[in-house]
Coordinates of C-alpha atoms in Angstrom, one line a residue:
M324 CA 121.4 91.5 98.6
E325 CA 119.7 89.9 94.8
L326 CA 117.4 88.8 96.7
R327 CA 116.5 92.3 98.4
N328 CA 117.7 94.5 95.3
R329 CA 114.3 92.7 93.8
I330 CA 111.6 93.4 96.7
V331 CA 112.9 97.0 96.8
R332 CA 112.7 97.5 92.6
Q333 CA 108.8 95.8 93.3
F334 CA 107.6 99.0 95.2
K335 CA 107.5 100.9 91.8
C336 CA 105.3 98.4 90.0
P337 CA 104.5 95.0 91.9
S338 CA 104.2 91.9 90.0
G339 CA 103.9 88.6 90.6
W340 CA 105.5 86.8 93.9
P341 CA 107.8 89.2 94.5
G342 CA 105.0 91.9 94.5
H343 CA 102.8 90.1 96.9
L344 CA 105.8 90.8 99.5
A345 CA 106.0 93.5 98.3
G346 CA 102.4 94.9 99.5
W347 CA 102.4 93.3 102.3
I348 CA 105.6 95.4 103.6
M349 CA 103.7 98.7 102.6
A350 CA 100.0 97.4 105.0
S351 CA 103.1 96.5 107.1
R352 CA 105.1 98.9 108.1
P353 CA 104.5 101.1 110.8
S354 CA 106.5 104.8 108.8
N355 CA 104.4 103.3 105.8
R356 CA 101.2 103.5 107.2
R357 CA 102.1 106.5 109.5
R358 CA 102.6 108.0 106.2
N359 CA 99.3 107.4 104.6
F360 CA 96.7 108.1 107.4
W361 CA 99.3 111.0 108.2
T362 CA 98.2 113.1 104.1
V363 CA 94.6 111.9 104.8
D364 CA 94.8 113.7 107.7
L365 CA 96.0 116.8 105.9
L366 CA 92.9 116.2 103.2
K367 CA 90.8 117.8 105.5
I368 CA 88.2 115.4 104.1
G369 CA 84.2 116.6 104.0
E370 CA 81.4 114.1 104.0
H371 CA 80.6 114.8 100.8
D372 CA 83.7 115.2 98.4
R373 CA 84.9 113.1 95.8
I374 CA 88.3 111.8 95.5
L375 CA 91.3 110.1 94.1
E376 CA 94.4 108.3 94.7
I377 CA 97.6 107.7 92.3
G378 CA 98.9 105.1 93.0
C379 CA 97.0 103.3 95.9
G380 CA 98.5 99.9 97.1
P381 CA 97.6 98.6 99.3
G382 CA 94.5 100.1 100.1
L383 CA 95.4 102.2 103.6
A384 CA 94.6 105.2 102.8
L385 CA 91.6 104.7 100.2
A386 CA 89.8 102.9 103.8
S387 CA 90.6 106.5 105.9
C388 CA 89.4 108.2 102.6
A389 CA 85.8 105.9 102.9
S390 CA 85.3 106.5 107.1
R391 CA 85.4 109.9 106.4
A392 CA 84.1 110.8 102.9
T393 CA 80.5 108.8 103.8
S394 CA 78.2 110.5 101.2
G395 CA 81.5 110.6 98.6
V396 CA 83.8 108.5 95.9
I397 CA 87.6 107.9 96.6
V398 CA 88.8 106.1 93.9
G399 CA 92.4 104.3 94.3
L400 CA 94.2 104.1 90.8
D401 CA 96.8 101.5 90.6
H402 CA 99.1 100.3 86.9
S403 CA 99.3 97.2 89.1
Q404 CA 97.0 93.9 89.1
E405 CA 99.6 93.1 92.1
M406 CA 98.2 95.8 94.5
L407 CA 94.5 96.2 92.7
Q408 CA 94.3 92.5 94.2
Q409 CA 95.2 93.1 97.4
A410 CA 93.6 96.5 97.1
T411 CA 90.5 95.2 96.3
R412 CA 90.7 92.5 99.5
R413 CA 90.9 95.4 102.1
N414 CA 88.4 97.9 100.9
R415 CA 85.9 95.2 100.0
R416 CA 82.7 96.0 102.3
F417 CA 83.7 99.7 100.7
I418 CA 83.9 98.3 97.2
E419 CA 80.1 96.3 97.7
G420 CA 79.0 99.2 99.1
G421 CA 80.0 101.7 96.0
K422 CA 81.5 104.1 97.4
V423 CA 84.9 102.9 96.5
R424 CA 86.2 102.1 92.1
L425 CA 89.9 100.2 91.7
E426 CA 91.1 101.6 88.3
H427 CA 93.7 99.9 86.7
G428 CA 96.3 101.8 84.8
G429 CA 98.6 104.1 84.4
L430 CA 99.9 108.3 85.3
D431 CA 98.4 108.2 81.3
R432 CA 95.0 107.4 82.9
I433 CA 94.3 110.2 84.8
S434 CA 93.3 112.5 81.7
S435 CA 90.3 110.0 80.6
M436 CA 89.2 109.5 83.4
P437 CA 85.2 111.4 83.5
E438 CA 84.3 112.8 87.0
R439 CA 85.9 115.4 89.0
F440 CA 87.8 115.5 91.6
D441 CA 87.7 117.4 95.2
K442 CA 90.3 115.8 96.6
V443 CA 93.4 113.9 95.0
F444 CA 96.9 112.7 96.6
A445 CA 99.6 110.3 96.0
V446 CA 101.9 109.0 98.8
N447 CA 105.6 108.4 97.1
V448 CA 104.8 107.9 93.5
V449 CA 105.9 111.3 93.0
Q450 CA 109.7 109.9 92.5
F451 CA 108.9 107.1 89.6
I452 CA 106.8 110.1 87.6
S453 CA 109.7 111.4 83.8
D454 CA 108.0 114.4 83.0
K455 CA 106.1 116.3 86.9
T456 CA 104.5 119.4 84.9
A457 CA 102.9 117.2 82.5
V458 CA 101.7 114.3 85.1
F459 CA 100.2 117.4 87.3
Q460 CA 98.6 119.4 84.8
A461 CA 97.0 116.8 83.4
I462 CA 95.8 116.2 87.7
L463 CA 95.3 119.9 87.4
G464 CA 92.5 118.5 84.5
V465 CA 90.9 116.2 86.7
L466 CA 90.7 118.3 89.8
V467 CA 86.9 121.1 90.2
P468 CA 88.9 124.9 91.2
G469 CA 89.4 125.2 94.3
G470 CA 90.4 121.7 95.0
V471 CA 93.2 120.3 97.2
F472 CA 96.3 117.6 95.7
A473 CA 98.4 116.4 98.0
V474 CA 102.1 114.5 96.9
T475 CA 103.6 113.0 99.9
Y476 CA 107.1 112.0 100.0
M477 CA 109.6 110.1 102.1
P478 CA 113.8 109.8 100.9
R479 CA 113.8 105.8 101.0
H480 CA 117.7 105.5 99.8
R481 CA 120.9 104.3 102.0
K482 CA 121.4 106.8 104.7
P483 CA 119.0 110.0 103.6
K484 CA 118.8 113.4 105.3
R485 CA 116.3 116.2 105.7
S486 CA 117.6 118.1 102.8
D487 CA 116.7 115.1 100.6
A488 CA 113.5 115.3 101.8
M489 CA 113.3 119.4 101.5
R490 CA 115.1 119.4 97.5
M491 CA 112.4 117.1 96.8
A492 CA 110.0 119.3 98.1
D493 CA 111.0 122.2 96.1
D494 CA 111.0 120.3 93.6
V495 CA 107.5 119.4 93.3
A496 CA 106.4 123.3 94.5
A497 CA 108.1 124.0 91.0
H498 CA 106.0 121.5 89.4
M499 CA 103.1 122.6 90.4
S500 CA 103.4 125.9 89.9
L501 CA 104.1 125.9 86.3
A502 CA 101.2 123.2 85.9
G503 CA 98.8 126.5 86.7
F504 CA 98.4 124.8 91.1
S505 CA 98.6 127.9 93.6
L506 CA 100.7 126.4 96.3
D507 CA 99.3 126.1 99.1
R508 CA 101.5 125.1 102.3
V509 CA 104.3 122.6 102.9
E510 CA 103.8 120.0 105.7
E511 CA 106.5 117.3 107.8
L512 CA 107.3 114.6 109.7
P513 CA 108.9 114.1 111.4
F514 CA 111.0 110.9 111.1
Q515 CA 114.1 109.1 111.9
P516 CA 116.8 110.0 109.7
A517 CA 114.9 111.6 107.3
P518 CA 111.0 113.4 107.4
A519 CA 108.3 112.8 105.1
V520 CA 106.9 116.0 103.5
C521 CA 103.3 116.4 101.7
V522 CA 103.4 119.4 99.2
L523 CA 99.7 120.6 99.1
G524 CA 98.7 123.2 96.4
C525 CA 94.9 124.2 94.6
R526 CA 93.6 123.9 91.6
P527 CA 92.6 127.1 91.6
K528 CA 89.7 129.5 91.4
G529 CA 88.6 131.9 88.3
P530 CA 86.6 135.3 88.6
G531 CA 82.8 134.7 88.9
E532 CA 84.0 131.3 90.8
Q533 CA 85.1 133.3 93.1
E534 CA 82.5 135.5 93.0
A535 CA 79.8 133.1 94.1
A536 CA 82.1 131.7 97.0
I537 CA 82.1 135.3 98.6
Q538 CA 78.9 135.8 98.7

């Protein structure tokens, strides 16, 4: 039981051999793979999109993004060196080709990023964020007008229920609105005993940008 608890704690910030094992579980577990690829599908990535994944873990979704944004740039941010090492191995050809860049850092790194992104997403990270409004405001600042932010969550505690997933979705949507996002939609991916949910919001366009889009 103690070994299991030690590994479970590693999912927040993997390190050492337990972190290596946690990364292997993330990359191998079918439900986790499905959640990642489903989230990427929901983003409707375009050929030239610039994409940021927050908490990229072992890099599953980065490769999926890179195969779609063939002329874009994908940045993976994670505060775990162990996860960045695994993501590097998994995405080596994209990194060497200049399509994928990995950055070491926590949530406070977001606001200092020099580029702006068309899509930002995070999979099973939101439960570790204490001040969601502040973090979402930082994300809003690195999105282009009309850019999309997607947050995917699936409850992993003992005996989870659908209501647990939907409660988090409501909480995320409320904090997105407080941060200045325009809420787009909430999607649900069926699992037993509880689904994964993805909340998608957009950075609103200003009046001048709306007129340009209409023309």
